[in-house]
XYZ file of C-alpha atoms in Angstrom:
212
model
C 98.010 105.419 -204.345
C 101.319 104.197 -205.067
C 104.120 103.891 -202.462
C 106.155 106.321 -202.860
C 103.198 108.852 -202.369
C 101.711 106.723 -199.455
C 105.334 107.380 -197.845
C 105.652 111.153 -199.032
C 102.273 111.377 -197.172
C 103.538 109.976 -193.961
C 106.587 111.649 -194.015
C 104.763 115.021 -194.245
C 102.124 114.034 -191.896
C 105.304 113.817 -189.017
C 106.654 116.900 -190.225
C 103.636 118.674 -189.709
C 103.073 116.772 -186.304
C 106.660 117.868 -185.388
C 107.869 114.850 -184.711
C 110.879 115.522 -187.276
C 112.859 118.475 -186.278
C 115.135 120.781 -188.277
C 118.400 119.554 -189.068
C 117.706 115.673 -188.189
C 119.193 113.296 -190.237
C 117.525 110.739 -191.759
C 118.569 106.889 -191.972
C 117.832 105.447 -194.786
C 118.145 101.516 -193.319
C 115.723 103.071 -190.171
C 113.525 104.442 -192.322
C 113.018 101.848 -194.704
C 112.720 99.227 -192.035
C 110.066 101.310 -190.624
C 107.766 101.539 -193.137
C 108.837 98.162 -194.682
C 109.615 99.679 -198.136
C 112.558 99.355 -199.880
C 115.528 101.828 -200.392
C 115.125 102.436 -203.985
C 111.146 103.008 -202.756
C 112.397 105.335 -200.216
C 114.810 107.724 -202.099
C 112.237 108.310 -204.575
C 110.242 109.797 -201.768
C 113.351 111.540 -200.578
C 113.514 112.806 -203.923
C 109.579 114.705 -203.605
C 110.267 116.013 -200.256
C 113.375 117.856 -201.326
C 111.419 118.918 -204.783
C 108.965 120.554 -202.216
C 111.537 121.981 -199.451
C 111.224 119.736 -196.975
C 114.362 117.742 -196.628
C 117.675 118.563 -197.661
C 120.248 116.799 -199.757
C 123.634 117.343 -198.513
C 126.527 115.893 -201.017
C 128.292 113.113 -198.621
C 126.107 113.700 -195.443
C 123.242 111.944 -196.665
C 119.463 113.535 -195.777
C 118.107 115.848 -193.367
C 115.254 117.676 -192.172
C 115.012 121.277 -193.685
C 115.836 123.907 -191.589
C 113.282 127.005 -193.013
C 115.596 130.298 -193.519
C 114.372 133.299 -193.077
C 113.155 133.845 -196.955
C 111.630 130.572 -196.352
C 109.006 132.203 -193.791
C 107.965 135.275 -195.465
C 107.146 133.557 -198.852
C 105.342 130.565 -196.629
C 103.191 133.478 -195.471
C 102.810 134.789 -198.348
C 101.381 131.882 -200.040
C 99.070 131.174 -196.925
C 97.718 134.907 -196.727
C 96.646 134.221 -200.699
C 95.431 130.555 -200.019
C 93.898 130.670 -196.607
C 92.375 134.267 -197.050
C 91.138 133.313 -200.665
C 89.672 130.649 -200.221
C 87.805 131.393 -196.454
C 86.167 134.802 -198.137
C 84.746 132.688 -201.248
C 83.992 129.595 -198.632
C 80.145 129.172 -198.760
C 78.371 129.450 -195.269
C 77.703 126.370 -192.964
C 80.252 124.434 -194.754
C 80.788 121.015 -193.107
C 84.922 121.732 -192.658
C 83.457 124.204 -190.092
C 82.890 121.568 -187.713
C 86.723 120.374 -188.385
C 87.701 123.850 -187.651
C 85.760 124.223 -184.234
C 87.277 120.931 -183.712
C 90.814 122.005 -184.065
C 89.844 124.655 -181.883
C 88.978 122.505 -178.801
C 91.417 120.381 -179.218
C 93.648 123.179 -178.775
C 92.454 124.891 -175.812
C 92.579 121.825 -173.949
C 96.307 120.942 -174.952
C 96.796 124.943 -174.135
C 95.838 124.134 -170.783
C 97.430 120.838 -170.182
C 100.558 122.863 -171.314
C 101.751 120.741 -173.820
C 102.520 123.296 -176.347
C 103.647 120.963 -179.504
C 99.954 119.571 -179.287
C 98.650 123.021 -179.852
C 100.613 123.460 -182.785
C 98.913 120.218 -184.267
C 95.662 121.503 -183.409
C 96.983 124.681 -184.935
C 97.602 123.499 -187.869
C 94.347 121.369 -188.138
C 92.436 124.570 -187.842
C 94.349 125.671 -190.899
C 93.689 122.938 -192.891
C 89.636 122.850 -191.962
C 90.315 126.097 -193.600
C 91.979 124.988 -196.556
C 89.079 122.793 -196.577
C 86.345 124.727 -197.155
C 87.579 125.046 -201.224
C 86.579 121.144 -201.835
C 89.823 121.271 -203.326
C 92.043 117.906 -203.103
C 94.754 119.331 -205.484
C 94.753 122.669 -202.898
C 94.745 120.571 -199.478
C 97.566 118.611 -200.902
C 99.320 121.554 -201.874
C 98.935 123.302 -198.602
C 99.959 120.203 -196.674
C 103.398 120.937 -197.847
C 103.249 124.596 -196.613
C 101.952 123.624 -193.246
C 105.069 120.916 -192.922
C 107.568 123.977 -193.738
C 105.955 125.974 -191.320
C 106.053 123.425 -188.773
C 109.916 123.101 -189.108
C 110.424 127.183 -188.572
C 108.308 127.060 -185.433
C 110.701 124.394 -184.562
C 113.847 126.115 -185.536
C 113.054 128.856 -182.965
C 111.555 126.459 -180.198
C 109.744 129.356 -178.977
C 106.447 127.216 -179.027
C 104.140 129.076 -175.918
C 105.651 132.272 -177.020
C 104.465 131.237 -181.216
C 101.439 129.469 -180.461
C 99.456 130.750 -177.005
C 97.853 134.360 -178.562
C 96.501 132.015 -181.888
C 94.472 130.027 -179.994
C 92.136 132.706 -178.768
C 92.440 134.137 -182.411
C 91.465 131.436 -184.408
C 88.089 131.063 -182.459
C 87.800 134.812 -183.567
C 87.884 133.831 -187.051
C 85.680 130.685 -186.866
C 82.958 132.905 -184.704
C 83.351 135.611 -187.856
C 82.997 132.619 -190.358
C 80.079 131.140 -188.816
C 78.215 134.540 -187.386
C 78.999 137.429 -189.453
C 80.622 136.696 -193.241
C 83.219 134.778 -194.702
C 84.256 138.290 -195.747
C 84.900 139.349 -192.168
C 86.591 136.259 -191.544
C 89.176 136.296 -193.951
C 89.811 140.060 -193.087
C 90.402 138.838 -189.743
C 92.514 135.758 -190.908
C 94.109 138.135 -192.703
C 95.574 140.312 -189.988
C 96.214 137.385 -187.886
C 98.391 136.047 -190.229
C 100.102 139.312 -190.986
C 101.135 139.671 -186.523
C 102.059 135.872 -187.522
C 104.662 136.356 -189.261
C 106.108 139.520 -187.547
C 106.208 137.140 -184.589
C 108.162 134.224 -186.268
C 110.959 136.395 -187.872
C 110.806 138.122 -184.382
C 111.593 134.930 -182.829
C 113.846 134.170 -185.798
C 116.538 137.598 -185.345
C 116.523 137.099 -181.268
C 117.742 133.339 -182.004
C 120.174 134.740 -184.950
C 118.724 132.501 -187.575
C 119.375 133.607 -190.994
């Protein structure tokens, strides 16, 4: 792996852990000394992370975090409801990514109780990707990482993360229990749903905060 896409991954690994939020600039000089790469090494990663919506290139302001609009969300759900739902009703039973999703699952409960509500996004978002997963795709999982990072930045845009997050944690053991005790079938009808009140919810959360 070169570096730029070593540094691409990182970079979308904190956007996905929200640890970059909406709107943030970006230092180059910070950044750079950071990761110990150079500037030229740097911009070129810039350079992928705007190609995939992720940061924003704003003529004498330098870079930013993306801020997701509101046609951003419903065609980030509309590419998980055909990825996530695809791939879980085709996903062959007692797959080993189950344990990552079950995983994900605990993880999340116990940062649901502790409160600490950015944590159960992460685990959130694991879950998601031990879904993804299940295709024994690399090409796929790399794919969706970028959709997960986008939708990590409109949960953030809203910062509405109990209100986003607390009903999916109960719903994604729904879907693992379908997975693993009645049909992938079931499951993904189920995943499918879920995703569907999903989205209603963001672009809910989206109007009462008058994001565009």
């Amino acid at each position: 792996m070169n570096h730029e896409s070593s540094l691409v991954n990182r970079l979308t690994d904190r956007l996905i852990a929200g640890s970059l939020r909406p709107g943030t600039r970006l230092s180059e000089a910070a950044l750079a000394k950071e990761f110990d790469v150079s500037r030229n090494t740097l911009r070129e990663a810039f350079r992928v992370l705007g190609e995939q919506g992720l940061i924003d290139h704003v003529p004498n302001r330098g870079v930013s975090v993306a801020s997701p609009s509101t046609a951003d969300v419903i065609d980030i759900y509309r590419v998980r409801r055909t990825v996530e739902c695809t791939v879980l009703a085709r996903a062959p039973r007692a797959h080993p990514a189950g344990a990552r999703m079950l995983r994900a699952i605990e993880e999340a409960k116990a940062a649901a109780e502790a409160g600490d509500w950015l944590q159960v996004g992460t685990s959130n978002m694991e879950f998601h990707n031990g879904v993804v997963s299940l295709s024994d795709s690399v090409r796929l999982m790399r794919s969706f990482g970028n959709v997960l990072a986008e939708l990590r930045l409109a949960f953030l845009k809203v910062e509405l993360l109990d209100f986003l997050h607390a009903p999916f944690v109960e719903r994604n053991e729904e879907v693992y229990n379908a997975y693993v005790n009645d049909s992938p079938a079931q499951a993904a009808a189920l995943l499918g749903t879920y995703l569907g009140d999903s989205e209603r919810q963001v672009l809910g959360a989206y109007a009462r905060a008058g994001q565009a």
